[in-house]
XYZ file of N, CA and C in Angstrom:
504
model
N 70.697 98.957 256.683
C 69.526 98.610 256.038
C 68.407 99.403 256.671
N 67.454 99.934 255.770
C 66.421 100.633 256.227
C 65.654 99.868 257.333
N 65.313 100.536 258.305
C 64.696 100.024 259.558
C 63.341 99.369 259.183
N 62.555 100.121 258.262
C 61.181 99.650 257.940
C 61.351 98.304 257.131
N 62.239 98.370 256.278
C 62.482 97.188 255.333
C 62.972 95.993 256.136
N 63.751 96.229 257.104
C 64.271 95.275 258.005
C 63.201 94.527 258.809
N 62.225 95.367 259.418
C 61.181 94.926 260.138
C 60.209 94.056 259.279
N 59.973 94.549 258.109
C 59.126 93.832 257.115
C 59.718 92.349 256.915
N 60.934 92.358 256.531
C 61.578 91.120 256.243
C 61.602 90.251 257.471
N 61.700 90.757 258.660
C 61.696 89.845 259.809
C 60.427 89.400 260.113
N 59.321 90.286 259.886
C 58.028 89.806 260.237
C 57.399 88.883 259.313
N 58.051 88.934 258.069
C 57.570 88.052 256.970
C 58.054 86.579 257.129
N 59.329 86.492 257.597
C 60.022 85.271 257.766
C 59.846 84.674 259.018
N 59.558 83.271 259.213
C 59.424 82.641 260.458
C 60.095 81.245 260.320
N 59.852 80.357 261.361
C 60.348 79.052 261.312
C 60.036 78.294 260.171
N 58.757 78.491 259.650
C 58.355 77.708 258.436
C 59.342 78.137 257.259
N 59.748 79.141 257.276
C 60.815 79.689 256.167
C 62.152 79.005 256.324
N 62.541 78.868 257.606
C 63.680 78.163 257.923
C 63.600 76.683 257.285
N 62.405 76.093 257.480
C 62.138 74.646 257.006
C 62.168 74.544 255.416
N 61.613 75.666 254.933
C 61.467 75.731 253.467
C 62.936 75.848 252.839
N 63.897 76.668 253.414
C 65.143 76.957 252.775
C 66.029 75.783 252.877
N 65.733 74.850 253.783
C 66.620 73.551 253.831
C 65.624 72.598 253.908
N 65.493 71.792 252.896
C 64.578 70.544 252.756
C 64.943 69.591 253.802
N 64.041 68.601 254.094
C 64.227 67.556 255.087
C 65.493 66.755 254.703
N 65.667 66.519 253.429
C 66.938 65.789 252.949
C 68.144 66.537 253.197
N 68.010 67.830 252.988
C 69.149 68.863 253.204
C 69.535 68.873 254.608
N 68.491 68.990 255.552
C 68.790 68.950 256.963
C 69.479 67.607 257.389
N 69.057 66.507 256.786
C 69.664 65.268 257.090
C 71.141 65.219 256.661
N 71.420 65.837 255.480
C 72.775 65.728 254.900
C 73.611 66.651 255.768
N 73.117 67.815 256.347
C 73.954 68.748 257.256
C 74.260 67.958 258.487
N 73.110 67.267 259.063
C 73.419 66.641 260.274
C 74.388 65.480 260.139
N 74.449 64.720 259.021
C 75.328 63.786 258.652
C 76.803 64.362 258.553
N 76.853 65.623 257.967
C 78.101 66.213 257.727
C 78.719 66.621 259.070
N 77.882 67.140 259.975
C 78.442 67.460 261.468
C 78.944 66.081 262.170
N 78.122 64.973 261.981
C 78.539 63.782 262.525
C 79.793 63.275 262.031
N 80.003 63.351 260.808
C 81.208 62.919 260.122
C 82.357 63.809 260.615
N 82.149 65.031 260.593
C 83.153 66.038 261.104
C 83.696 65.809 262.461
N 82.580 65.546 263.330
C 82.972 65.493 264.644
C 83.576 64.124 265.044
N 83.584 63.210 264.085
C 84.130 61.926 264.308
C 85.698 62.069 264.192
N 86.180 63.185 263.577
C 87.649 63.253 263.214
C 88.279 64.296 264.265
N 87.476 64.943 265.122
C 88.126 65.817 266.170
C 87.305 65.868 267.411
N 87.857 66.475 268.500
C 87.201 66.551 269.776
C 86.340 67.881 270.057
N 85.985 68.543 268.814
C 85.324 69.832 268.958
C 83.713 69.543 268.760
N 82.945 70.506 269.020
C 81.507 70.320 268.793
C 81.059 71.387 267.931
N 80.143 71.211 266.962
C 79.653 72.034 265.869
C 78.067 72.014 266.296
N 77.534 73.278 266.154
C 76.125 73.491 266.291
C 75.670 74.476 265.186
N 74.662 74.077 264.378
C 73.905 74.801 263.358
C 72.637 75.339 263.813
N 72.375 76.584 263.536
C 71.244 77.238 263.901
C 70.718 78.191 262.740
N 69.506 77.905 262.229
C 68.858 78.802 261.201
C 67.519 79.427 261.839
N 67.580 80.699 261.650
C 66.499 81.398 262.084
C 65.812 82.252 261.028
N 64.360 82.097 260.881
C 63.868 82.982 259.793
C 63.948 84.459 260.054
N 63.352 84.834 261.071
C 63.290 86.332 261.438
C 63.255 86.571 263.016
N 63.537 87.736 263.405
C 63.456 88.023 264.822
C 62.148 88.453 265.177
N 61.765 88.279 266.458
C 60.407 88.791 266.790
C 60.361 90.235 267.048
N 59.203 90.782 267.290
C 59.040 92.215 267.381
C 59.815 92.819 268.695
N 59.867 92.123 269.800
C 60.746 92.725 270.894
C 62.072 92.728 270.624
N 62.734 91.902 269.901
C 64.105 91.877 269.474
C 64.331 92.957 268.409
N 63.416 93.126 267.554
C 63.421 94.137 266.578
C 63.370 95.571 267.208
N 62.440 95.633 268.129
C 62.275 97.021 268.894
C 63.573 97.333 269.652
N 64.293 96.428 270.115
C 65.594 96.688 270.881
C 66.739 96.806 269.780
N 66.405 96.655 268.590
C 67.494 96.724 267.592
C 68.482 95.738 267.485
N 68.154 94.585 267.898
C 68.971 93.311 268.089
C 69.572 93.015 266.710
N 70.818 92.884 266.546
C 71.510 92.412 265.276
C 71.855 90.867 265.424
N 72.136 90.426 264.111
C 72.413 89.083 264.106
C 73.568 88.541 264.981
N 74.674 89.258 265.206
C 75.764 89.066 266.049
C 75.283 88.814 267.474
N 74.458 89.789 267.897
C 73.859 89.633 269.310
C 73.038 88.525 269.550
N 72.149 88.116 268.520
C 71.360 87.050 268.634
C 72.231 85.697 268.685
N 73.218 85.738 267.979
C 74.067 84.548 267.800
C 74.720 84.237 269.232
N 75.043 85.432 269.944
C 75.681 85.393 271.251
C 74.609 84.691 272.226
N 73.310 85.189 272.027
C 72.449 84.507 272.960
C 72.220 83.113 272.650
N 72.085 82.735 271.450
C 71.927 81.331 270.999
C 73.183 80.658 271.515
N 74.525 81.065 271.384
C 75.582 80.351 271.837
C 75.441 79.843 273.306
N 74.720 80.719 274.041
C 74.578 80.353 275.592
C 73.294 79.453 275.640
N 72.274 79.842 275.020
C 71.015 78.997 275.168
C 71.244 77.553 274.669
N 72.021 77.376 273.546
C 72.344 76.077 273.092
C 73.534 75.357 273.566
N 74.057 75.993 274.675
C 75.200 75.493 275.479
C 76.406 75.072 274.659
N 76.687 75.931 273.518
C 77.802 75.707 272.776
C 79.019 75.959 273.598
N 78.998 76.848 274.641
C 80.095 77.259 275.459
C 80.411 76.141 276.509
N 79.651 75.124 276.616
C 79.784 74.127 277.687
C 80.217 72.882 277.274
N 81.384 72.876 276.560
C 82.047 71.697 276.030
C 83.259 71.310 276.847
N 83.708 70.162 276.895
C 84.933 69.813 277.694
C 86.162 70.566 277.457
N 86.353 70.861 276.093
C 87.694 71.457 275.661
C 87.421 72.942 275.276
N 86.289 73.496 275.747
C 85.960 74.920 275.328
C 86.254 75.165 273.852
N 85.789 74.252 272.933
C 86.021 74.381 271.599
C 84.609 74.200 270.793
N 83.615 74.515 271.342
C 82.399 74.452 270.571
C 82.242 75.569 269.647
N 81.633 75.457 268.446
C 81.469 76.437 267.432
C 79.852 76.565 267.150
N 79.332 77.658 267.048
C 77.923 77.844 266.577
C 78.052 78.601 265.176
N 77.270 78.056 264.298
C 77.195 78.585 262.973
C 75.621 78.975 262.905
N 75.485 80.223 262.874
C 74.180 80.884 262.944
C 73.828 81.524 261.733
N 72.638 81.199 261.002
C 72.055 81.977 259.866
C 70.778 82.682 260.317
N 70.808 83.872 259.986
C 69.583 84.746 260.116
C 69.085 85.100 258.726
N 67.984 84.408 258.299
C 67.513 84.528 256.930
C 67.117 85.871 256.602
N 66.388 86.470 257.541
C 65.832 87.857 257.183
C 66.788 88.880 256.920
N 68.004 88.747 257.459
C 69.192 89.619 257.210
C 70.030 89.009 256.322
N 69.945 87.779 255.814
C 70.964 87.048 255.111
C 72.231 87.312 255.656
N 72.385 86.924 257.041
C 73.684 87.076 257.630
C 74.030 85.821 258.287
N 75.263 85.528 258.236
C 75.898 84.396 258.991
C 76.916 84.777 260.023
N 76.703 84.291 261.098
C 77.597 84.590 262.273
C 78.272 83.280 262.690
N 79.447 83.362 262.915
C 80.091 82.073 263.536
C 80.825 82.446 264.793
N 80.515 81.644 265.816
C 81.124 82.149 267.120
C 81.801 80.779 267.668
N 83.092 80.929 267.999
C 83.985 79.806 268.568
C 84.149 80.078 270.138
N 84.145 79.021 270.917
C 84.463 79.219 272.337
C 85.902 79.573 272.421
N 86.198 79.910 273.616
C 87.490 80.515 273.923
C 88.661 79.622 273.656
N 88.464 78.283 273.921
C 89.620 77.328 273.599
C 90.179 77.395 272.205
N 89.180 77.372 271.261
C 89.574 77.294 269.829
C 89.746 78.723 269.325
N 89.055 79.734 269.866
C 89.156 81.075 269.421
C 90.642 81.611 269.708
N 91.242 81.148 270.893
C 92.620 81.469 271.242
C 93.638 80.994 270.271
N 93.346 79.852 269.510
C 94.147 79.081 268.634
C 94.009 79.480 267.163
N 93.134 80.502 266.891
C 92.824 80.776 265.528
C 93.228 82.197 265.232
N 93.686 82.299 263.942
C 94.101 83.613 263.397
C 92.927 84.723 263.580
N 93.163 85.823 264.018
C 92.057 86.879 264.197
C 91.183 86.976 262.981
N 91.643 86.847 261.781
C 90.751 87.144 260.677
C 90.175 85.826 260.144
N 90.400 84.734 260.639
C 89.829 83.382 260.160
C 88.335 83.519 259.986
N 87.629 83.894 261.117
C 86.192 83.721 261.233
C 85.493 84.933 260.385
N 86.028 86.166 260.302
C 85.452 87.108 259.358
C 85.672 86.670 257.951
N 86.821 86.138 257.638
C 87.175 85.709 256.229
C 86.203 84.507 255.751
N 86.079 83.441 256.760
C 85.019 82.502 256.485
C 83.747 82.931 256.365
N 83.251 83.766 257.280
C 81.815 84.343 257.097
C 81.648 85.139 255.830
N 82.620 85.815 255.527
C 82.477 86.562 254.282
C 82.362 85.591 253.081
N 83.223 84.571 253.029
C 83.020 83.592 251.897
C 81.762 82.981 251.837
N 81.142 82.655 253.084
C 79.863 81.945 253.177
C 78.710 82.773 252.787
N 78.888 84.110 253.090
C 77.873 85.061 252.773
C 77.609 85.136 251.166
N 78.635 85.063 250.390
C 78.401 84.997 249.011
C 77.446 83.795 248.526
N 77.665 82.598 249.153
C 76.733 81.391 248.775
C 75.326 81.689 249.257
N 75.254 82.328 250.484
C 73.940 82.657 251.091
C 73.124 83.662 250.239
N 73.730 84.679 249.763
C 73.202 85.773 248.943
C 72.642 85.093 247.631
N 73.157 84.039 247.195
C 72.770 83.267 245.897
C 71.659 82.355 246.358
N 71.253 82.279 247.550
C 70.147 81.392 248.049
C 70.459 79.942 248.215
N 71.758 79.580 248.172
C 72.282 78.202 248.298
C 72.638 77.887 249.742
N 71.670 77.925 250.668
C 71.916 77.788 252.010
C 72.623 76.433 252.438
N 72.199 75.314 252.036
C 72.682 74.107 252.320
C 74.173 74.061 251.894
N 74.537 74.498 250.743
C 75.985 74.398 250.406
C 76.855 75.456 251.216
N 76.288 76.537 251.489
C 77.076 77.415 252.393
C 77.216 76.918 253.768
N 76.290 76.302 254.183
C 76.454 75.665 255.643
C 77.343 74.350 255.633
N 77.147 73.702 254.587
C 78.106 72.410 254.394
C 79.585 72.988 254.327
N 79.741 74.068 253.596
C 81.216 74.572 253.365
C 81.719 75.046 254.783
N 80.791 75.675 255.745
C 81.198 76.012 257.033
C 81.679 74.829 257.803
N 80.839 73.721 257.772
C 81.031 72.529 258.612
C 82.438 71.977 258.077
N 82.718 72.022 256.778
C 83.852 71.457 256.421
C 85.198 72.189 256.750
N 85.045 73.592 256.713
C 86.174 74.516 256.952
C 86.382 74.509 258.506
N 85.432 74.515 259.266
C 85.552 74.506 260.739
C 86.050 73.164 261.165
N 85.461 72.167 260.528
C 85.965 70.779 260.831
C 87.496 70.588 260.620
N 88.033 71.110 259.610
C 89.367 71.119 259.249
C 90.186 71.828 260.364
N 89.627 73.012 260.944
C 90.356 73.785 261.778
C 90.381 72.997 263.173
N 89.216 72.400 263.522
C 89.102 71.692 264.799
C 90.017 70.414 264.706
N 90.075 69.729 263.553
C 90.983 68.589 263.408
C 92.445 69.016 263.659
N 92.825 70.161 263.144
C 94.167 70.517 263.321
C 94.528 70.807 264.740
N 93.608 71.454 265.465
C 93.922 71.769 266.848
C 93.463 70.813 267.888
N 92.430 70.079 267.605
C 91.838 69.123 268.579
C 91.652 67.689 267.818
N 92.564 67.091 267.383
C 92.346 65.848 266.623
C 91.885 64.742 267.548
N 91.074 63.830 266.963
C 90.766 62.546 267.752
C 91.906 61.558 267.547
N 92.729 61.535 268.470
C 93.802 60.630 268.441
C 93.591 59.244 268.807
N 92.436 59.074 269.220
C 91.912 57.622 269.718
C 92.291 57.413 271.104
N 93.047 58.192 271.770
C 93.406 58.008 273.137
C 92.420 58.662 274.066
N 91.687 59.709 273.533
C 90.792 60.301 274.291
C 89.380 60.045 274.080
N 88.432 59.952 275.005
C 87.080 59.601 274.623
C 86.476 60.757 273.922
N 85.997 60.438 272.587
C 85.274 61.543 271.766
C 83.860 61.429 272.057
N 83.361 62.041 273.169
C 81.978 62.179 273.553
C 81.260 63.268 272.661
N 79.986 62.734 272.141
C 79.225 63.883 271.388
C 78.398 64.641 272.370
N 78.995 65.727 272.762
C 78.325 66.568 273.780
C 77.076 67.342 273.380
N 77.047 67.725 272.076
C 75.807 68.564 271.674
C 75.115 67.894 270.485
N 73.874 68.028 270.423
C 73.015 67.314 269.353
C 73.667 67.805 268.018
N 73.734 66.965 267.048
C 74.052 67.258 265.569
C 73.114 67.777 264.652
N 71.801 67.709 265.162
C 70.666 68.261 264.294
C 70.754 69.787 264.200
N 70.323 70.320 263.038
C 70.204 71.708 262.707
C 68.994 72.253 263.536
N 69.197 73.338 264.342
C 68.126 73.893 264.997
C 67.470 74.926 264.158
N 66.192 74.801 263.983
C 65.349 75.716 263.238
C 64.543 76.582 264.006
N 64.642 77.795 263.847
C 63.912 78.879 264.756
C 63.016 79.707 263.901
């Protein structure tokens, strides 16, 4: 992407744009989808939507993947009992979705699962249907977590991370 165009898109979009792309009702539906999903497995899902990067990050040439890695740490997605937290990160200015899974789940997943899922979600995001794309991600990842970390009722299923969507 042309550097000047990228800078303009990032400086144009901010947290208010994150709130506009997902209505209050949409945020509530996504939070409820995370809650329903986590009731079926021992994993943790975290959604984060960011309008655009700031000047220091743009100056350093920070890409969506690198920002997702930063947020994976800041939001403590790596800090779950079974090392099976998943971050779904949407960077609006780049229309990029990044999905990061902690080592416990990543080791149990086919290498192309994450790139294939991100590619499928990218199609809905390019159409501007952010809520549906994120809901699809919650559903697909929830099925994977249920397969590898089912809530069998014998283990305490603690909600280790907030279920609300983080808007930046």
